[in-house]
PDB file of C-alpha atoms in Angstrom:
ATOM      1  CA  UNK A   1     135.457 105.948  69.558  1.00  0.00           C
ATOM      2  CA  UNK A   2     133.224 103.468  67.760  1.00  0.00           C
ATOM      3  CA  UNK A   3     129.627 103.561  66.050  1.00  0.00           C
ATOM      4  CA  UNK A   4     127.191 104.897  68.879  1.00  0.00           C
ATOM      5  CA  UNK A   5     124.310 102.884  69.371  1.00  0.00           C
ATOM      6  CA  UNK A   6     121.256 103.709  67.741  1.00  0.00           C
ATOM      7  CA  UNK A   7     118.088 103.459  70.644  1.00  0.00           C
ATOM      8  CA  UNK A   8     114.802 104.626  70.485  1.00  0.00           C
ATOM      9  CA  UNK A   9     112.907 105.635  73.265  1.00  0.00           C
ATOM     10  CA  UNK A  10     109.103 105.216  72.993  1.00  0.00           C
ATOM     11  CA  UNK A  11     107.049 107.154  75.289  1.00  0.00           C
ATOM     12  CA  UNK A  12     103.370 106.810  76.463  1.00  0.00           C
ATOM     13  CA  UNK A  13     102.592 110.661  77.365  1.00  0.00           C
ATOM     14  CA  UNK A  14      99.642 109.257  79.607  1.00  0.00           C
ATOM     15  CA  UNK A  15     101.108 106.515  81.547  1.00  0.00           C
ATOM     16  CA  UNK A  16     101.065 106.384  85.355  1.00  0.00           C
ATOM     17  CA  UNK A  17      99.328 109.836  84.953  1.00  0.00           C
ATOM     18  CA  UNK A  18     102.323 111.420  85.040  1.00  0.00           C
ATOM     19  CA  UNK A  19     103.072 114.557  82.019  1.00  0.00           C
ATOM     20  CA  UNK A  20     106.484 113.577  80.428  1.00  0.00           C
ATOM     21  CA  UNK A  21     106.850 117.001  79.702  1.00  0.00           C
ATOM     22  CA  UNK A  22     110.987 117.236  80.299  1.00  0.00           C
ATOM     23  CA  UNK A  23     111.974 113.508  79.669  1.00  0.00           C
ATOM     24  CA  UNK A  24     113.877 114.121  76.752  1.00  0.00           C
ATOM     25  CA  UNK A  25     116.392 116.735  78.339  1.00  0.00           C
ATOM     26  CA  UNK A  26     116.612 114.003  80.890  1.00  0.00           C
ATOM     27  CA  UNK A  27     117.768 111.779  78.856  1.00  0.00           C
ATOM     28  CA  UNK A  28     120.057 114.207  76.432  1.00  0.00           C
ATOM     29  CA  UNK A  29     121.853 114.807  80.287  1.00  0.00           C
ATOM     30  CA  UNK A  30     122.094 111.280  82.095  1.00  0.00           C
ATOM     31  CA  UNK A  31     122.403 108.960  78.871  1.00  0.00           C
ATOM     32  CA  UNK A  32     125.790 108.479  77.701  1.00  0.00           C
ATOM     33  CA  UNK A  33     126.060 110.428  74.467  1.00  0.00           C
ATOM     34  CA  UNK A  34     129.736 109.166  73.404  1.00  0.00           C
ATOM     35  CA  UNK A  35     128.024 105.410  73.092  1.00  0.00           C
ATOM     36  CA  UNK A  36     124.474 106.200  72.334  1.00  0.00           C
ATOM     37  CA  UNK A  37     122.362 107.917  69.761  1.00  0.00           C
ATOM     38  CA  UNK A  38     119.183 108.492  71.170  1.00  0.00           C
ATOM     39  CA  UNK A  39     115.458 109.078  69.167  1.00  0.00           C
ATOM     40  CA  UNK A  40     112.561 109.747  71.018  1.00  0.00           C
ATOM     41  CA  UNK A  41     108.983 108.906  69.741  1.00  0.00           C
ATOM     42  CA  UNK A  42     105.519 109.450  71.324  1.00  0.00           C
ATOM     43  CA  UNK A  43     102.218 107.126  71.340  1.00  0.00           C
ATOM     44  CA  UNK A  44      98.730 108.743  70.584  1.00  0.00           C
ATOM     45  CA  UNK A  45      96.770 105.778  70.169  1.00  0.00           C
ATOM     46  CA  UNK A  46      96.596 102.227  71.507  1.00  0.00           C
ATOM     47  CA  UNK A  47      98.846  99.628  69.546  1.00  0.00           C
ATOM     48  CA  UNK A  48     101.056 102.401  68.668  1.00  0.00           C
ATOM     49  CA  UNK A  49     104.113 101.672  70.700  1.00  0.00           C
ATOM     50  CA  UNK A  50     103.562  98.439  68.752  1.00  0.00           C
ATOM     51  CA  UNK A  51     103.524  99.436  65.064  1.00  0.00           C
ATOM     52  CA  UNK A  52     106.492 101.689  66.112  1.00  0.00           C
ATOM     53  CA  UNK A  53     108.244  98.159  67.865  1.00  0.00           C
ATOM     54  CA  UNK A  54     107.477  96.877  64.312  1.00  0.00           C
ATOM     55  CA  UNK A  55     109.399  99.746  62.469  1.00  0.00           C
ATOM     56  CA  UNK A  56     112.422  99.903  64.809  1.00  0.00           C
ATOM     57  CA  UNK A  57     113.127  95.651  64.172  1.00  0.00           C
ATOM     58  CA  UNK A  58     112.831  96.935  60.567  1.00  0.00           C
ATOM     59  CA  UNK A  59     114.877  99.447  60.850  1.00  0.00           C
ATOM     60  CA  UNK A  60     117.542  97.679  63.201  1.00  0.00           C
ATOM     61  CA  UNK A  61     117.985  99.951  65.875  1.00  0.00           C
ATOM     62  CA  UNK A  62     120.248  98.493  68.729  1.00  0.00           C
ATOM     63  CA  UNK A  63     117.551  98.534  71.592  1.00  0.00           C
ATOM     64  CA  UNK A  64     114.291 100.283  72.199  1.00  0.00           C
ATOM     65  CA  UNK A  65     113.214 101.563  75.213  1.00  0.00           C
ATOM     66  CA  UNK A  66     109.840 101.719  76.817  1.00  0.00           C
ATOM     67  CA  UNK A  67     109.081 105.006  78.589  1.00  0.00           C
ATOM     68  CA  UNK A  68     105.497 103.858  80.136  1.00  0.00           C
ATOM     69  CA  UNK A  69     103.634 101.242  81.952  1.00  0.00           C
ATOM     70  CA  UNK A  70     103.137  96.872  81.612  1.00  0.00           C
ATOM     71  CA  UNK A  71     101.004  97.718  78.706  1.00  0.00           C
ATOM     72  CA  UNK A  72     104.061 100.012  76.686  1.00  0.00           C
ATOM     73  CA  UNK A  73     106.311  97.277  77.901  1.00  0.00           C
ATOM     74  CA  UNK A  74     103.467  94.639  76.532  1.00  0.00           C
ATOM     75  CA  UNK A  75     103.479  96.391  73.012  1.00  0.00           C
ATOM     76  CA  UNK A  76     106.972  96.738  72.751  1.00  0.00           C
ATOM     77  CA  UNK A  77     108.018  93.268  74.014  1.00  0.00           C
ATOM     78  CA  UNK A  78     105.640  91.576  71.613  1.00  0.00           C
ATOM     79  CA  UNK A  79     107.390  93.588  68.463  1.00  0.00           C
ATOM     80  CA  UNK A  80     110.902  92.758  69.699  1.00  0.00           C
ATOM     81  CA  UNK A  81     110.034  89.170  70.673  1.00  0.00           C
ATOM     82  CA  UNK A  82     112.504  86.928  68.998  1.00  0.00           C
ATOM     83  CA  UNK A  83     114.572  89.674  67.131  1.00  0.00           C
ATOM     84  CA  UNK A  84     117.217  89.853  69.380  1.00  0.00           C
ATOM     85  CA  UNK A  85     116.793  93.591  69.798  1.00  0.00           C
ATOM     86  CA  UNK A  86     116.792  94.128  73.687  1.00  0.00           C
ATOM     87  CA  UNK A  87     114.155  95.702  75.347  1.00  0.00           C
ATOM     88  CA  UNK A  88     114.684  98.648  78.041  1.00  0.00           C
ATOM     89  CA  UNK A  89     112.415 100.007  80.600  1.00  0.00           C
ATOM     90  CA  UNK A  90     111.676 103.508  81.952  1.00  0.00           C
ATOM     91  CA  UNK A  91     108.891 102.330  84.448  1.00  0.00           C
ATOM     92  CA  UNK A  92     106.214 105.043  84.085  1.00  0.00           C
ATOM     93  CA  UNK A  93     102.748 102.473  85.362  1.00  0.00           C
ATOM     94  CA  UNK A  94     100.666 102.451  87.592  1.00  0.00           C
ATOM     95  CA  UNK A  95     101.916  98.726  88.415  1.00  0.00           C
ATOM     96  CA  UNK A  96     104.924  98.237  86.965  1.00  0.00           C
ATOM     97  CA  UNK A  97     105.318  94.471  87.409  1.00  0.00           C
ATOM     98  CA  UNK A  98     108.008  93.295  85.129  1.00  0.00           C
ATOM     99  CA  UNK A  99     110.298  95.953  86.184  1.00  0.00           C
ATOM    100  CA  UNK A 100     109.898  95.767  89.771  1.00  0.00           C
ATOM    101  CA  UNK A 101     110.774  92.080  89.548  1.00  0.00           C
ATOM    102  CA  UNK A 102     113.841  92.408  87.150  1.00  0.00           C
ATOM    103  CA  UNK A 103     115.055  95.387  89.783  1.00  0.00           C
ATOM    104  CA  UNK A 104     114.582  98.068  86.988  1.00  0.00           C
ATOM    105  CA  UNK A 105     114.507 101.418  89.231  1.00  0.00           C
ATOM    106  CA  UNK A 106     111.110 103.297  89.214  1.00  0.00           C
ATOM    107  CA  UNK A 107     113.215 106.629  89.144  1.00  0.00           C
ATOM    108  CA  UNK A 108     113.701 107.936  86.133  1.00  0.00           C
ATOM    109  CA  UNK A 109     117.274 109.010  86.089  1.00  0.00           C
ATOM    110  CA  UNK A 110     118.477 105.986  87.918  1.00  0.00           C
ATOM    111  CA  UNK A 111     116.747 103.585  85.389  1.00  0.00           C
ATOM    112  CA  UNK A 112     118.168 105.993  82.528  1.00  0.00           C
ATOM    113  CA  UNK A 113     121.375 105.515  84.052  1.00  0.00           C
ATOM    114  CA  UNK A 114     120.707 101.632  84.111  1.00  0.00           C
ATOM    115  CA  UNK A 115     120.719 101.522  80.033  1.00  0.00           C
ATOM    116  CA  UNK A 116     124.081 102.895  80.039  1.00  0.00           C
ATOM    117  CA  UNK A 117     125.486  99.710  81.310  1.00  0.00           C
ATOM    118  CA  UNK A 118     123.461  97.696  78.387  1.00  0.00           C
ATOM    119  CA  UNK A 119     123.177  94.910  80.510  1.00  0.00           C
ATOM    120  CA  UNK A 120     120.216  92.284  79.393  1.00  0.00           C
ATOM    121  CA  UNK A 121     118.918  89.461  80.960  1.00  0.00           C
ATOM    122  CA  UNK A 122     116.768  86.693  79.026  1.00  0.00           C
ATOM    123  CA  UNK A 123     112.704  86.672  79.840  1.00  0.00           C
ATOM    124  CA  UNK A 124     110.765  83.789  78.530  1.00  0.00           C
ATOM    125  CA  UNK A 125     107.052  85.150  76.545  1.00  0.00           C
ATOM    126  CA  UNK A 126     103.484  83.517  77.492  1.00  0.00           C
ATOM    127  CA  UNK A 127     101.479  83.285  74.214  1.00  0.00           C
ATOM    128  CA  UNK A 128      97.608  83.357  74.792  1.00  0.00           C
ATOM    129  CA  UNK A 129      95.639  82.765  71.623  1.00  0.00           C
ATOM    130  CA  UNK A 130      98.411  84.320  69.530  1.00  0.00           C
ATOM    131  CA  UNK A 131      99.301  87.380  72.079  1.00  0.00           C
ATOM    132  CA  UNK A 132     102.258  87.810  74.214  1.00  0.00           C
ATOM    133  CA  UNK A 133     102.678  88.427  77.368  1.00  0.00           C
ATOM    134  CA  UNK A 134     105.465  88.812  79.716  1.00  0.00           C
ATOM    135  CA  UNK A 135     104.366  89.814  83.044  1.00  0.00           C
ATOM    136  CA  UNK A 136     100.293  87.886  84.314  1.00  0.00           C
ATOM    137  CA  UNK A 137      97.299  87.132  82.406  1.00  0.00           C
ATOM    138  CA  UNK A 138      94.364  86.332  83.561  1.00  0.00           C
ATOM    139  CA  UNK A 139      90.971  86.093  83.730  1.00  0.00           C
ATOM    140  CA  UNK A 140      88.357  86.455  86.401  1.00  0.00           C
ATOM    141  CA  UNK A 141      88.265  89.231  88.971  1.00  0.00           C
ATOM    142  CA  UNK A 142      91.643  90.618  88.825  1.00  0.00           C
ATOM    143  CA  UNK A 143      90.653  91.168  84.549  1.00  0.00           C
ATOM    144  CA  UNK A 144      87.513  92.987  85.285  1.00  0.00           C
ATOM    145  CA  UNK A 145      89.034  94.926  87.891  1.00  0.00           C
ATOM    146  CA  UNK A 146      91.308  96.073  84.771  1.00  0.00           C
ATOM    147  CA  UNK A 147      88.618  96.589  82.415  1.00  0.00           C
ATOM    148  CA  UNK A 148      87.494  99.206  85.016  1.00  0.00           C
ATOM    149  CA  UNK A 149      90.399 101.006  85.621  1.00  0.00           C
ATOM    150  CA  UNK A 150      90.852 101.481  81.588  1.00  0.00           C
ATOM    151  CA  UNK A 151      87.754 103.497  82.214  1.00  0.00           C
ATOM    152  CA  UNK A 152      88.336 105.052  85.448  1.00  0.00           C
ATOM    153  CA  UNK A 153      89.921 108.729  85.420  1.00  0.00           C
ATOM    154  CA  UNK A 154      92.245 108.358  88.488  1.00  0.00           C
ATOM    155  CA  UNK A 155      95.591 106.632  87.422  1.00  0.00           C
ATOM    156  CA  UNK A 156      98.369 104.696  89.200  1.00  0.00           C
ATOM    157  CA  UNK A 157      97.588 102.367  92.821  1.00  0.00           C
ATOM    158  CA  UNK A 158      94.775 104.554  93.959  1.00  0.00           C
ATOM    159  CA  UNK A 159      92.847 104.778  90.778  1.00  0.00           C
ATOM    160  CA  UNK A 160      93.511 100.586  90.799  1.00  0.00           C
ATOM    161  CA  UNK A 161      92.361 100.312  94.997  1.00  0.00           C
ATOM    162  CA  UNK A 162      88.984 101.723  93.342  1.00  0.00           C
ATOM    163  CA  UNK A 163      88.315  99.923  90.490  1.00  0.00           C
ATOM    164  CA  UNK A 164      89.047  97.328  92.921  1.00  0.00           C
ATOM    165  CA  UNK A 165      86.387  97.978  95.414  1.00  0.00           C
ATOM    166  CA  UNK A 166      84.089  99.112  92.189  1.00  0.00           C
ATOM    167  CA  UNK A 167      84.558  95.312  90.765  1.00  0.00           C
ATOM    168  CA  UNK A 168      84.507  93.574  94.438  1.00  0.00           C
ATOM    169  CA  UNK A 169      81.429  94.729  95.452  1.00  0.00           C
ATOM    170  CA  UNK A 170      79.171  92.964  92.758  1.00  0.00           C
ATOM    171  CA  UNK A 171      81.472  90.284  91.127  1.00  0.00           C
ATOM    172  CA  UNK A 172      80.572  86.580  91.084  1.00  0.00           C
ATOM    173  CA  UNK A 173      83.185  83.183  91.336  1.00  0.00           C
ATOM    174  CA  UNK A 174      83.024  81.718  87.555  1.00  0.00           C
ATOM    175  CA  UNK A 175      82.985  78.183  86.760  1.00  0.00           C
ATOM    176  CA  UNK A 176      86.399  76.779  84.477  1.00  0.00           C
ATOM    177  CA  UNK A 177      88.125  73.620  82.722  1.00  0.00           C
ATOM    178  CA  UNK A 178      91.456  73.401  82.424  1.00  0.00           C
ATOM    179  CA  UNK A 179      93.882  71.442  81.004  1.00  0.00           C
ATOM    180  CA  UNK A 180      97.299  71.566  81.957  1.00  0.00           C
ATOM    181  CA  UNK A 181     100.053  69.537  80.261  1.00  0.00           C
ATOM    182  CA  UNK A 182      97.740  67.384  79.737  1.00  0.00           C
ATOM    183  CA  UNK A 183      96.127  66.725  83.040  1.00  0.00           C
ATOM    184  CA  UNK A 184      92.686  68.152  83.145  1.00  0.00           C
ATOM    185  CA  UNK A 185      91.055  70.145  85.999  1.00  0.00           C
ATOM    186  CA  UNK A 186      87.473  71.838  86.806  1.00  0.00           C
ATOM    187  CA  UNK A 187      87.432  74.448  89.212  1.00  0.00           C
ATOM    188  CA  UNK A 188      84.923  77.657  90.253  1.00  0.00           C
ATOM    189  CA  UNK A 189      87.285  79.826  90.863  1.00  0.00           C
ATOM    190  CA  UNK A 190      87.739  83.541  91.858  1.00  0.00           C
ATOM    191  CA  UNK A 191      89.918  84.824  89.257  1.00  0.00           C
ATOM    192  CA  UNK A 192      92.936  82.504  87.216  1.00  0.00           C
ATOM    193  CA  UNK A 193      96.103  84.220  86.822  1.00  0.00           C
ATOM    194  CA  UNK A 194      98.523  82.554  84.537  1.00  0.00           C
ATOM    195  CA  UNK A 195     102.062  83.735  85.491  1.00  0.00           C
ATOM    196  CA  UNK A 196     105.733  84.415  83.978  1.00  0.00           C
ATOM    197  CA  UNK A 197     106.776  87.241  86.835  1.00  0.00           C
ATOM    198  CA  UNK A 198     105.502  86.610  90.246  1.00  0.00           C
ATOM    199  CA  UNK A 199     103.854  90.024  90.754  1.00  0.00           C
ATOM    200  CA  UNK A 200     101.097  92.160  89.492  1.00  0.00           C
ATOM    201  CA  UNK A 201     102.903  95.142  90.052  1.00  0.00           C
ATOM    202  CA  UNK A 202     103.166  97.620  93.337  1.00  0.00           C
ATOM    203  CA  UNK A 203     104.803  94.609  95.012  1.00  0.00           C
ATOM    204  CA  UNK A 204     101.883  92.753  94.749  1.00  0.00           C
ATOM    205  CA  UNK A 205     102.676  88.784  94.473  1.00  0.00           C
ATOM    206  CA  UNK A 206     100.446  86.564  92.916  1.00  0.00           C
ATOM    207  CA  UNK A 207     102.804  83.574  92.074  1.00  0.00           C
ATOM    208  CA  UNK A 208     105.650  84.283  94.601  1.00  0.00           C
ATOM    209  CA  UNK A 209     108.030  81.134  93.304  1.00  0.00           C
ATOM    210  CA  UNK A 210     107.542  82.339  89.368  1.00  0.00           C
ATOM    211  CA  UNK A 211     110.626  82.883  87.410  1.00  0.00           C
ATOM    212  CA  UNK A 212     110.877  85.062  83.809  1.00  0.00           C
ATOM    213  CA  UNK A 213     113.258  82.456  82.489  1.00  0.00           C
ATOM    214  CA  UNK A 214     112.652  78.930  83.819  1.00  0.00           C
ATOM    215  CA  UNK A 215     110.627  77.838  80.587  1.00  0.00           C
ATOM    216  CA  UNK A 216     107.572  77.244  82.840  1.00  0.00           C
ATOM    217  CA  UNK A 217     104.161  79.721  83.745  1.00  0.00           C
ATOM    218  CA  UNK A 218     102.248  78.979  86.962  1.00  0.00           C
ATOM    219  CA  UNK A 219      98.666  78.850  87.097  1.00  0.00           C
ATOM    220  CA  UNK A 220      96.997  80.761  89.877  1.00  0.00           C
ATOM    221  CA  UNK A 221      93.722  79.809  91.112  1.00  0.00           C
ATOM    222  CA  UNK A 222      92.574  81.490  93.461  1.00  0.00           C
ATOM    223  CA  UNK A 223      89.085  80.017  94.959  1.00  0.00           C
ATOM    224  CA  UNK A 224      85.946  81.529  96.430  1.00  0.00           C
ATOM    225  CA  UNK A 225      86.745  83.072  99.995  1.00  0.00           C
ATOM    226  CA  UNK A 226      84.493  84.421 102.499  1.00  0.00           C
ATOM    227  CA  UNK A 227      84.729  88.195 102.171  1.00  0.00           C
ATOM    228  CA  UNK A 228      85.995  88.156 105.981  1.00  0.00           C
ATOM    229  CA  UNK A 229      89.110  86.186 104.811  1.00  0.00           C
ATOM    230  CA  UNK A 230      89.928  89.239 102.610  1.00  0.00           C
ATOM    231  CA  UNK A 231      92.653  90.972 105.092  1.00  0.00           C
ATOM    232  CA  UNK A 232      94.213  87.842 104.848  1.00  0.00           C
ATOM    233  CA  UNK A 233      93.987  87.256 101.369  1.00  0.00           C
ATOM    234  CA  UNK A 234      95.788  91.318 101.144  1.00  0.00           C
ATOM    235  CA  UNK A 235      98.265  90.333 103.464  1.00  0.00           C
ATOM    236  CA  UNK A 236      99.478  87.353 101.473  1.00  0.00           C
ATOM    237  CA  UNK A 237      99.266  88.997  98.309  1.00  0.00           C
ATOM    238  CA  UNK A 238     102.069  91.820  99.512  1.00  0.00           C
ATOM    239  CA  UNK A 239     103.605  89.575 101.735  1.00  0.00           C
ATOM    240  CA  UNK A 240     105.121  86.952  99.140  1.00  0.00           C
ATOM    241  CA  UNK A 241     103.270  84.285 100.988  1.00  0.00           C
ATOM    242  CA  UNK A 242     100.026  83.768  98.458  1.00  0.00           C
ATOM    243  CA  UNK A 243     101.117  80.063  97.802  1.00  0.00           C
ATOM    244  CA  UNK A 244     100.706  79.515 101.301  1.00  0.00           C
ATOM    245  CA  UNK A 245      97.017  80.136 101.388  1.00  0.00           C
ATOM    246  CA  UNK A 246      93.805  77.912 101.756  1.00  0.00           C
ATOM    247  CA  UNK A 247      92.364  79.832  98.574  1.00  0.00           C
ATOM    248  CA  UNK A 248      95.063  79.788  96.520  1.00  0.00           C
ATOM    249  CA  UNK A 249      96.428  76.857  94.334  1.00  0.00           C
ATOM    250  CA  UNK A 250      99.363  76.953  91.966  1.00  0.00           C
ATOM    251  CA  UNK A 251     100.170  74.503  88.761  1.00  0.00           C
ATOM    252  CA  UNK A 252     102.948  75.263  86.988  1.00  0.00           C
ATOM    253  CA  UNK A 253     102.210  74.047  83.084  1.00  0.00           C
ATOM    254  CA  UNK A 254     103.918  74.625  79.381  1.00  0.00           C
ATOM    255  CA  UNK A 255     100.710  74.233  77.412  1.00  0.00           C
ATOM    256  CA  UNK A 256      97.271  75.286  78.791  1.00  0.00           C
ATOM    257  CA  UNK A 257      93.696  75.368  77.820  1.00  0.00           C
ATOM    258  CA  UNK A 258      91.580  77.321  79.442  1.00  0.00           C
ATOM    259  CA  UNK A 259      87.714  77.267  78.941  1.00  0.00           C
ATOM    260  CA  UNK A 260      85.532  79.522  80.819  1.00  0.00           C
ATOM    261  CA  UNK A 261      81.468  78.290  80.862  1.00  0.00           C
ATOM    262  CA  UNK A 262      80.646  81.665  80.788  1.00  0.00           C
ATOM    263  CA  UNK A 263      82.295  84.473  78.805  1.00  0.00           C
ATOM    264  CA  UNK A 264      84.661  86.709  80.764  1.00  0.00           C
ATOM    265  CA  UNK A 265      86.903  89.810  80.169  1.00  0.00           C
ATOM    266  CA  UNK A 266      90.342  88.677  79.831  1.00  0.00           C
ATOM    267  CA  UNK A 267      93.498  90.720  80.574  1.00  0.00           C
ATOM    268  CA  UNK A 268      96.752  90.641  78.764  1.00  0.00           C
ATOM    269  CA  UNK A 269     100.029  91.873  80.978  1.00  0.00           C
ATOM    270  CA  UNK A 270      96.998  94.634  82.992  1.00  0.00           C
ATOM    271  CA  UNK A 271      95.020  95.458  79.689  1.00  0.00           C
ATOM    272  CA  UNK A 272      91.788  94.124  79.200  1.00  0.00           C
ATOM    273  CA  UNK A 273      91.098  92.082  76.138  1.00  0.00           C
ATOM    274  CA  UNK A 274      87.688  89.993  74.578  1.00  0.00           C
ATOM    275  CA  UNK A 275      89.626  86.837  73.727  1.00  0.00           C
ATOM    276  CA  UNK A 276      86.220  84.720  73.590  1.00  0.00           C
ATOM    277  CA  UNK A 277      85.855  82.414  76.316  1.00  0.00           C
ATOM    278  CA  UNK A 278      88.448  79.286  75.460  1.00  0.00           C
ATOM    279  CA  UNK A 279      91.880  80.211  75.692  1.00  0.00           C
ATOM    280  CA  UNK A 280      95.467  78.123  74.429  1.00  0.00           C
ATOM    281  CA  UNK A 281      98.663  79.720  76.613  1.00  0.00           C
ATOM    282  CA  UNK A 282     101.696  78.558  75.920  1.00  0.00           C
ATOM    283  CA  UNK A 283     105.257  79.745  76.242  1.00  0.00           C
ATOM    284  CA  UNK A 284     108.298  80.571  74.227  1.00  0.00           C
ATOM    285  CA  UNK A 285     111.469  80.425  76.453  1.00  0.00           C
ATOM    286  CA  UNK A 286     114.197  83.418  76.511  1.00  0.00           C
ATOM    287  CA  UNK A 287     112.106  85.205  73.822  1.00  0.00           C
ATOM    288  CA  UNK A 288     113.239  88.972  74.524  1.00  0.00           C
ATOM    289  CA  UNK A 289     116.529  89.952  76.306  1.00  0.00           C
ATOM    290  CA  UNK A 290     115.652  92.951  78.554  1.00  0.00           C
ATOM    291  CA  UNK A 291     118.252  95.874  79.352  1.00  0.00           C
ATOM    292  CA  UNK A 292     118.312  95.971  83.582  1.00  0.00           C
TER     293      UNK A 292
END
């Protein structure tokens, strides 16, 4: 038998709301122990999963896995980016984007069973003034709809629907320049979603045609719509079909600028971030191979 593999699972204990109470005897009984050494760590404070992403490309461990939600994966990802130290995924969000599109399953033994394999695929990185991202960001309504779920005290897609209905009922259409590859563009928009995965999370499709490794983010603006249009605007969302909207316009772009006349909330792969109001996106292709 050869050298196990040495893999550390990171776990949010908060994410999704759910207690992660008996994940490690989970693992110690689905993982296979003959070709893996598992370590388990916990987060207690935001970056964390980060600075511990940090320590394990020190350290050289064989792959680290993310036991928690887009913004665990976020941390994580933006440690390993580039190191060739593969990425899993335990899905524990309340949206869990990036591993719905990659088919990562959201139950936990089957997605513990998944590592096993040590399969990886290769998932480009957005950069937005200096942070990664591998799943949306964007600013606009869908990023203050986050910055009020960080604060609300119901988790996962119910806790989101109200934040949602919290933001929608007072929010205002923002005025924006952009430049994209050059070509320059002004537009009051809605919200802007700039887009490596094609999903939000909870099957939720912003940029239905995006692709994790085709070099190349789409740009989703999504205009001012008559509130009566909404149904619609739901129905496209979860039925893959948002590009095909009135409201909705897609540019796929390398390098963007992104200035917003008036100072918004910004949100990084679901968390909310003050990135001042002009933001430079780029992308790195095939930045962080992902276990799935």
């Amino acid at each position: 038998m050869g050298k196990r593999k040495q893999i550390l699972f990171v776990i949010n204990p908060i994410s999704g709301g759910k207690r992660k109470t008996s994940f490690k005897k989970q693992v110690l009984d689905v993982l296979d122990l003959q070709k893996f050494d598992p370590t388990f760590q916990e987060t207690s404070y935001a970056n964390h999963a980060y600075e511990i992403g940090l320590r394990a490309v020190e350290e050289k461990y064989d792959a680290v896995i993310a036991v928690g939600g887009d913004g665990t994966i976020n941390e994580l990802g933006s440690a390993l980016a580039e190191s060739g130290i593969p990425l899993g995924i335990v899905p524990e969000g309340s949206g869990n984007g990036l591993a719905l599109y990659l088919g990562i399953p959201l139950n936990e033994t089957a997605a513990i069973r998944r590592i096993n394999r040590f399969e990886f695929v290769e998932v480009d990185c957005g950069t937005i003034n200096n942070r990664k991202f591998f799943n949306i960001a964007g600013l606009g309504f869908d990023a203050s709809v986050s910055e009020n779920f960080a604060n609300e005290n119901i988790r996962g897609p119910l806790g989101y629907l109200k934040s949602a209905i919290n933001v929608l009922s007072k929010y205002k259409p923002c005025d924006y320049k952009l430049w994209i590859d050059g070509k320059e563009y002004e537009r009051k928009a809605f919200m802007i979603s700039v887009a490596n995965s094609p999903q939000y999370g909870n099957n939720a499709y912003i940029a239905p045609q995006a692709s994790v490794n085709d070099g190349i983010l789409d740009v989703c603006i999504v205009h001012q719509f008559p509130m009566y249009i909404l149904p619609k605007m739901l129905f496209h969302l979860f039925n893959k079909s948002a590009d095909q909207s009135d409201y909705v316009e897609i540019i796929p772009g390398r390098n963007i600028k992104i200035e917003a006349i008036v100072k918004s909330v910004v949100h990084i792969d679901g968390e909310p971030v003050d990135l001042g109001s002009s933001l430079d996106i780029g992308i790195i292709p095939k930045a962080l191979k992902v276990i799935c």
